[in-house]
Amino acid sequence: MDYNLILAGVGGQGILSIAQAISVAVVNRGWVVKQAEVHGMAQRGGAVQSHLRFSDRKIHSDIIPLGRADMILSVEPLEVLRYVQYLSKDGVIVSSSTPFINIPNYPPVEETMDRIATVTRHVLINADALAKAAGSARASNIVMLGAASPFLGFDPEELEAAITQMFERKGEKIVNVNKTAFRFGRRAATAYEQAIKGGKTGHEAREWLEGLKPEELEGACC
Amino acid sequence: MMELLLGDEAIGLGAIHAGISGSFSYPGTPATEILEFVAKKTQKAGKVSARWSANEKVAYEEALGMSFAGKRALVSMKHVGLNVAADPFMNSALTGAKGGLVVAVADDPSMHSSQNEQDSRYYGQFAKVLVFEPSNQQQAYDMTREAFEVSEKTGLPVMLRVVTRLAHSRANVETRTPLEPTDVGRVTQTADWTLLPVNARRRYRRLLDVQKDLAAYAEASPYNELNLKGKKGIITSGIAANYVEEVIGENSDFSLLTIRVYPTPRNLVRKLVEHCDEIIVIEEGYPFIEGQLTGLLGVPGKTISGKLSGALPEDGELSADLVRRALGMKTIQAHDAAGKIPGRPPQLCQGCPHSDSYGAILAAAAGDERPYMFSDIGCYTLSALPPYNAIDTCVDMGASISMALGAAKAGRHPVVCSIGDSTFIHSGMTGLIGAAHENANMTVFILDNATVGMTGGQEVFATGESLVSVVKGLGVDPEHIVTIVPMEKNHEKNVALVRREINYKGLSVVIADRACIQAMRKMAAEKKKSAEKEKETVKV
């Protein structure tokens, strides 16, 4: 099996931690991974991306070719649009709906989300709100990992084990906050997908989800 | 053992496992993580010296000294860093190495974080040394280990060339049993190292004589792989080989030569060219192999394509998609690009001291004709962009001061330049001592944020009081060494001081003294961590 994932965001938003968690889970499986990162100048508030590929056989290119990404996972909606040409026909977009506005010409946020929603397979969730509910605003990247998890081909336990490995040095409390963040993200994405399948528009699905408490997300359906 | 490593880290680990005693470098993207990794890995055991040097030339010379002392040494830098270290690098091919000496150079095609995209393989050819160009992280590890062996065997430094995409991509690496730091002992015959003409001539002759051995080594290396199949051939190298393999797959009919060890293996190239009618050269960087192959006159009877023919772009980095197109295959795009999306260029952090520094400089210079604003390399280069538009130049490390001196000598006034604390130590001091010597009519701003900001916050050698002492020591009139604290609340005061110094007819140095906010955060986090650790220890 080959999986190609493009992670997108703005320098400082923590996309490399998401990449790291997935890579740890891949290695635990005994598979191979290639994870191309952006370091240096762009990290200062600029657009950043990471190409993450994993497989049970040899991977050649560190960079994903056009049209070959199984997922674009973004911690910010505008950054999704920068990479749609990489998405495969059946690829899925998973993005946070919280914009990171540090440029004067950021387009209207609703319009940006509508452009994302033109791709049938997409999930837009309020990662910041879920992270706060999980106990730390800083865990929004792990919320997004949770939101991506139903599509990655891992059991959730594999990714939670990776989260534990990553955060155990920082103590049990941090591990638990991140695990909760992961679960909230996973539930929200599952509910969103159900809502879209049930005929809701992206806009309606988001509104519906905003009205639910994180605890109510489990098994929630339209 | 299996580890998940960046290309840079694989080089660092390969060097540690090859038994180095020292790792030397100056921070620069995409090479920074090589030394950082060695430092982190070897800190506890304390057998390897891994500290930043003042600049790449110094780093190279330290490594060469360690090699002469009989120990293995790694020196790493970004491509333009080798310009700074070119003097010792070129001459070390004449002196030769004793303990294994490997120079790892990370090129930056596409200029993700650099001023140019020069290809270091030309430097390897220029110095007449072996160049290794791994395709992946595993090879980066393995070839680094081999580079130390062959450096000692040939008595020459070896260059390891990587590019950003390998340096900053993480993958599984299988490691082998590490060596303890090695020692080839003390050398008493040192005439080879003293490049007086009489010795240098002899040593250059020796370098020329061993070229056939280096060529034979490259020809025989298992990293140079030739697979003859159909009449269409591909010559590729280093990271480009991954894109080729991604596109053509395992069962293609292309004949394929992959080069990872230079001098370019002439016989392997000849075999491929004789076998094929059409050959495309696919390499990351400049058309180095392609240029060698086609020379001035081309290869009669064969169709050769690549970057020089226009089949591939000469600038920017390669990708599997560009390779597909060059091989006449269609890309498999399902979604069109999303049309117009505003760019999101990098920018100074919220609350960055540079922002207040340039605010004061611009306000002080307002009204009159805008001064020449020479600047340098660091986060503050971003002040060239809106809303600041505060600087006119970024050329090479330390250039701001010497270029300002040139403009002052052209009779212009006011002439202003700005440089960071670390860039100043790297190459700014030499310019300033000249400016002080003749009391040049210019104003130098040293933006002292107490760290190397752009590359992630490495230590600097002189900051605060010690930086002021350095400036004094270089001969600048103490009356015109002024320190400001770049903060919004000091703005008016700072503007007045800066205006006074810009108007002064002579050399003045204004030091903007405020720590980088990223470094402050890092320090605060570390302080908290160590305080917590202490608390735990007390409890026990």
Tab-separated table of C-alpha atoms in Angstrom, chain B residues 259-464:
chain	number	residue	atom	x	y	z
B	259	ILE	CA	26.063	8.506	-11.024
B	260	ARG	CA	26.747	9.074	-7.339
B	261	VAL	CA	30.549	9.190	-7.229
B	262	TYR	CA	32.667	11.677	-9.226
B	263	PRO	CA	34.967	12.299	-11.147
B	264	THR	CA	32.260	11.469	-13.698
B	265	PRO	CA	32.882	7.806	-14.610
B	266	ARG	CA	33.979	8.229	-18.228
B	267	ASN	CA	33.896	4.539	-19.167
B	268	LEU	CA	30.403	3.986	-17.823
B	269	VAL	CA	29.190	7.047	-19.716
B	270	ARG	CA	30.900	5.785	-22.877
B	271	LYS	CA	29.240	2.373	-22.564
B	272	LEU	CA	25.803	3.928	-22.235
B	273	VAL	CA	26.344	6.381	-25.087
B	274	GLU	CA	27.678	3.666	-27.403
B	275	HIS	CA	24.658	1.496	-26.623
B	276	CYS	CA	21.995	4.194	-27.071
B	277	ASP	CA	20.829	6.489	-29.875
B	278	GLU	CA	19.121	9.048	-27.681
B	279	ILE	CA	20.358	10.083	-24.266
B	280	ILE	CA	18.726	12.430	-21.777
B	281	VAL	CA	20.706	13.734	-18.816
B	282	ILE	CA	18.618	14.355	-15.691
B	283	GLU	CA	20.562	15.922	-12.819
B	284	GLU	CA	19.745	18.276	-9.934
B	285	GLY	CA	21.608	21.572	-10.107
B	286	TYR	CA	23.567	22.868	-13.068
B	287	PRO	CA	23.995	20.731	-16.223
B	288	PHE	CA	27.309	19.421	-14.929
B	289	ILE	CA	27.325	15.923	-16.433
B	290	GLU	CA	25.450	17.080	-19.520
B	291	GLY	CA	28.036	19.794	-20.136
B	292	GLN	CA	30.876	17.305	-19.787
B	293	LEU	CA	29.157	14.907	-22.162
B	294	THR	CA	28.332	17.397	-24.914
B	295	GLY	CA	31.423	19.568	-24.459
B	296	LEU	CA	31.718	22.282	-27.071
B	297	LEU	CA	30.890	20.132	-30.053
B	298	GLY	CA	28.320	17.553	-28.971
B	299	VAL	CA	28.426	13.824	-29.664
B	300	PRO	CA	28.176	13.090	-33.406
B	301	GLY	CA	25.402	10.692	-34.335
B	302	LYS	CA	23.679	10.825	-30.969
B	303	THR	CA	20.805	12.934	-29.738
B	304	ILE	CA	21.631	14.343	-26.317
B	305	SER	CA	19.057	16.290	-24.332
B	306	GLY	CA	18.716	17.697	-20.831
B	307	LYS	CA	18.876	21.156	-19.318
B	308	LEU	CA	21.116	22.616	-22.021
B	309	SER	CA	18.775	21.419	-24.782
B	310	GLY	CA	15.741	22.845	-22.985
B	311	ALA	CA	14.111	19.471	-22.266
B	312	LEU	CA	14.369	20.369	-18.582
B	313	PRO	CA	14.446	23.819	-16.996
B	314	GLU	CA	17.945	25.080	-16.168
B	315	ASP	CA	16.786	26.851	-13.021
B	316	GLY	CA	14.805	25.666	-10.037
B	317	GLU	CA	14.670	22.164	-8.651
B	318	LEU	CA	13.559	19.056	-10.469
B	319	SER	CA	10.465	17.002	-9.723
B	320	ALA	CA	8.974	13.748	-10.917
B	321	ASP	CA	6.522	15.852	-12.946
B	322	LEU	CA	9.276	17.694	-14.818
B	323	VAL	CA	10.972	14.361	-15.504
B	324	ARG	CA	7.693	12.909	-16.830
B	325	ARG	CA	7.311	15.788	-19.227
B	326	ALA	CA	10.945	15.571	-20.358
B	327	LEU	CA	10.411	11.873	-21.144
B	328	GLY	CA	7.308	12.709	-23.174
B	329	MET	CA	4.804	11.323	-20.677
B	330	LYS	CA	1.696	13.127	-19.480
B	331	THR	CA	1.247	14.195	-15.862
B	332	ILE	CA	-1.750	12.675	-14.099
B	333	GLN	CA	-3.482	15.713	-12.709
B	334	ALA	CA	-7.068	15.333	-11.514
B	335	HIS	CA	-7.742	18.788	-10.086
B	336	ASP	CA	-6.781	22.069	-11.682
B	337	ALA	CA	-4.737	24.481	-9.645
B	338	ALA	CA	-7.017	26.757	-7.652
B	339	GLY	CA	-6.422	29.881	-9.700
B	340	LYS	CA	-5.359	33.063	-7.988
B	341	ILE	CA	-4.299	32.607	-4.389
B	342	PRO	CA	-2.545	35.380	-2.494
B	343	GLY	CA	1.067	34.547	-1.714
B	344	ARG	CA	2.158	34.184	1.889
B	345	PRO	CA	5.800	35.229	1.976
B	346	PRO	CA	7.835	34.857	5.175
B	347	GLN	CA	7.858	37.903	7.423
B	348	LEU	CA	9.318	39.247	10.633
B	349	CYS	CA	7.598	37.794	13.719
B	350	GLN	CA	5.056	39.854	15.653
B	351	GLY	CA	7.077	41.897	18.141
B	352	CYS	CA	10.433	41.293	16.429
B	353	PRO	CA	13.079	43.823	17.569
B	354	HIS	CA	14.197	44.311	13.940
B	355	SER	CA	10.813	45.848	13.238
B	356	ASP	CA	11.420	48.580	15.838
B	357	SER	CA	15.028	49.047	14.677
B	358	TYR	CA	14.030	49.697	11.071
B	359	GLY	CA	11.119	51.827	12.278
B	360	ALA	CA	13.642	54.106	13.999
B	361	ILE	CA	16.111	54.098	11.089
B	362	LEU	CA	13.414	54.927	8.519
B	363	ALA	CA	11.952	57.688	10.694
B	364	ALA	CA	15.390	59.181	11.334
B	365	ALA	CA	16.228	59.157	7.634
B	366	ALA	CA	12.830	60.520	6.531
B	367	GLY	CA	12.563	63.923	4.925
B	368	ASP	CA	15.982	64.060	3.269
B	369	GLU	CA	16.933	62.023	0.257
B	370	ARG	CA	16.646	58.364	1.249
B	371	PRO	CA	20.085	57.131	2.285
B	372	TYR	CA	21.721	54.149	0.657
B	373	MET	CA	20.670	51.231	2.869
B	374	PHE	CA	23.101	48.389	2.471
B	375	SER	CA	22.106	45.293	4.344
B	376	ASP	CA	23.006	41.713	4.891
B	377	ILE	CA	21.875	38.125	5.449
B	378	GLY	CA	19.545	37.147	8.260
B	379	CYS	CA	15.923	37.517	9.348
B	380	TYR	CA	16.297	41.272	8.899
B	381	THR	CA	16.670	40.739	5.140
B	382	LEU	CA	12.872	40.350	5.264
B	383	SER	CA	12.688	44.096	5.950
B	384	ALA	CA	13.257	44.481	2.194
B	385	LEU	CA	9.587	43.509	1.816
B	386	PRO	CA	6.535	45.666	2.587
B	387	PRO	CA	5.596	47.277	4.889
B	388	TYR	CA	9.228	48.179	5.669
B	389	ASN	CA	10.955	48.455	2.263
B	390	ALA	CA	13.895	49.361	4.437
B	391	ILE	CA	16.930	47.883	2.706
B	392	ASP	CA	18.491	48.008	-0.733
B	393	THR	CA	20.937	45.104	-0.751
B	394	CYS	CA	21.536	41.513	0.311
B	395	VAL	CA	24.571	40.032	-1.422
B	396	ASP	CA	26.755	37.884	0.798
B	397	MET	CA	27.634	37.486	4.455
B	398	GLY	CA	29.200	40.694	5.768
B	399	ALA	CA	28.875	42.595	2.480
B	400	SER	CA	26.777	45.403	3.991
B	401	ILE	CA	29.649	47.128	5.776
B	402	SER	CA	32.232	46.861	3.004
B	403	MET	CA	29.696	47.917	0.365
B	404	ALA	CA	28.713	50.915	2.479
B	405	LEU	CA	32.417	51.769	2.702
B	406	GLY	CA	32.622	51.679	-1.090
B	407	ALA	CA	29.609	53.977	-1.433
B	408	ALA	CA	31.051	56.356	1.186
B	409	LYS	CA	34.283	56.463	-0.793
B	410	ALA	CA	32.176	57.403	-3.819
B	411	GLY	CA	31.366	60.560	-1.867
B	412	ARG	CA	27.738	59.750	-1.047
B	413	HIS	CA	26.136	60.870	2.185
B	414	PRO	CA	24.329	59.632	4.150
B	415	VAL	CA	25.343	55.991	3.776
B	416	VAL	CA	23.735	53.532	6.157
B	417	CYS	CA	24.168	49.803	6.561
B	418	SER	CA	22.656	47.158	8.813
B	419	ILE	CA	23.965	43.755	9.818
B	420	GLY	CA	23.051	41.162	12.433
B	421	ASP	CA	25.295	40.269	15.362
B	422	SER	CA	26.208	36.843	14.027
B	423	THR	CA	26.741	38.023	10.444
B	424	PHE	CA	28.955	40.766	11.882
B	425	ILE	CA	31.156	38.193	13.627
B	426	HIS	CA	31.093	35.978	10.496
B	427	SER	CA	32.436	38.555	8.043
B	428	GLY	CA	31.480	42.075	9.125
B	429	MET	CA	34.405	42.764	11.470
B	430	THR	CA	36.978	42.831	8.663
B	431	GLY	CA	34.993	45.480	6.805
B	432	LEU	CA	34.527	47.570	9.921
B	433	ILE	CA	38.225	47.640	10.846
B	434	GLY	CA	38.891	49.171	7.437
B	435	ALA	CA	36.108	51.709	7.847
B	436	ALA	CA	37.422	52.640	11.297
B	437	HIS	CA	40.970	52.943	10.010
B	438	GLU	CA	39.949	55.791	7.738
B	439	ASN	CA	36.980	57.084	9.793
B	440	ALA	CA	34.689	56.550	6.797
B	441	ASN	CA	31.618	58.754	6.547
B	442	MET	CA	28.953	56.131	7.195
B	443	THR	CA	26.650	54.681	9.848
B	444	VAL	CA	26.668	51.005	10.748
B	445	PHE	CA	23.707	49.421	12.519
B	446	ILE	CA	24.452	46.182	14.286
B	447	LEU	CA	21.183	44.454	15.066
B	448	ASP	CA	22.174	42.555	18.196
B	449	ASN	CA	19.431	40.027	18.910
B	450	ALA	CA	21.810	37.713	20.773
B	451	THR	CA	21.257	34.740	18.475
B	452	VAL	CA	21.426	33.386	14.926
B	453	GLY	CA	17.717	33.906	14.299
B	454	MET	CA	17.010	32.718	10.777
B	455	THR	CA	18.509	29.267	11.202
B	456	GLY	CA	16.732	28.519	14.472
B	457	GLY	CA	18.592	30.271	17.273
B	458	GLN	CA	22.196	29.126	17.465
B	459	GLU	CA	24.682	30.766	19.836
B	460	VAL	CA	26.623	33.869	18.826
B	461	PHE	CA	30.166	34.653	19.890
B	462	ALA	CA	29.745	38.293	20.855
B	463	THR	CA	26.590	40.011	22.033
B	464	GLY	CA	25.745	42.823	24.469
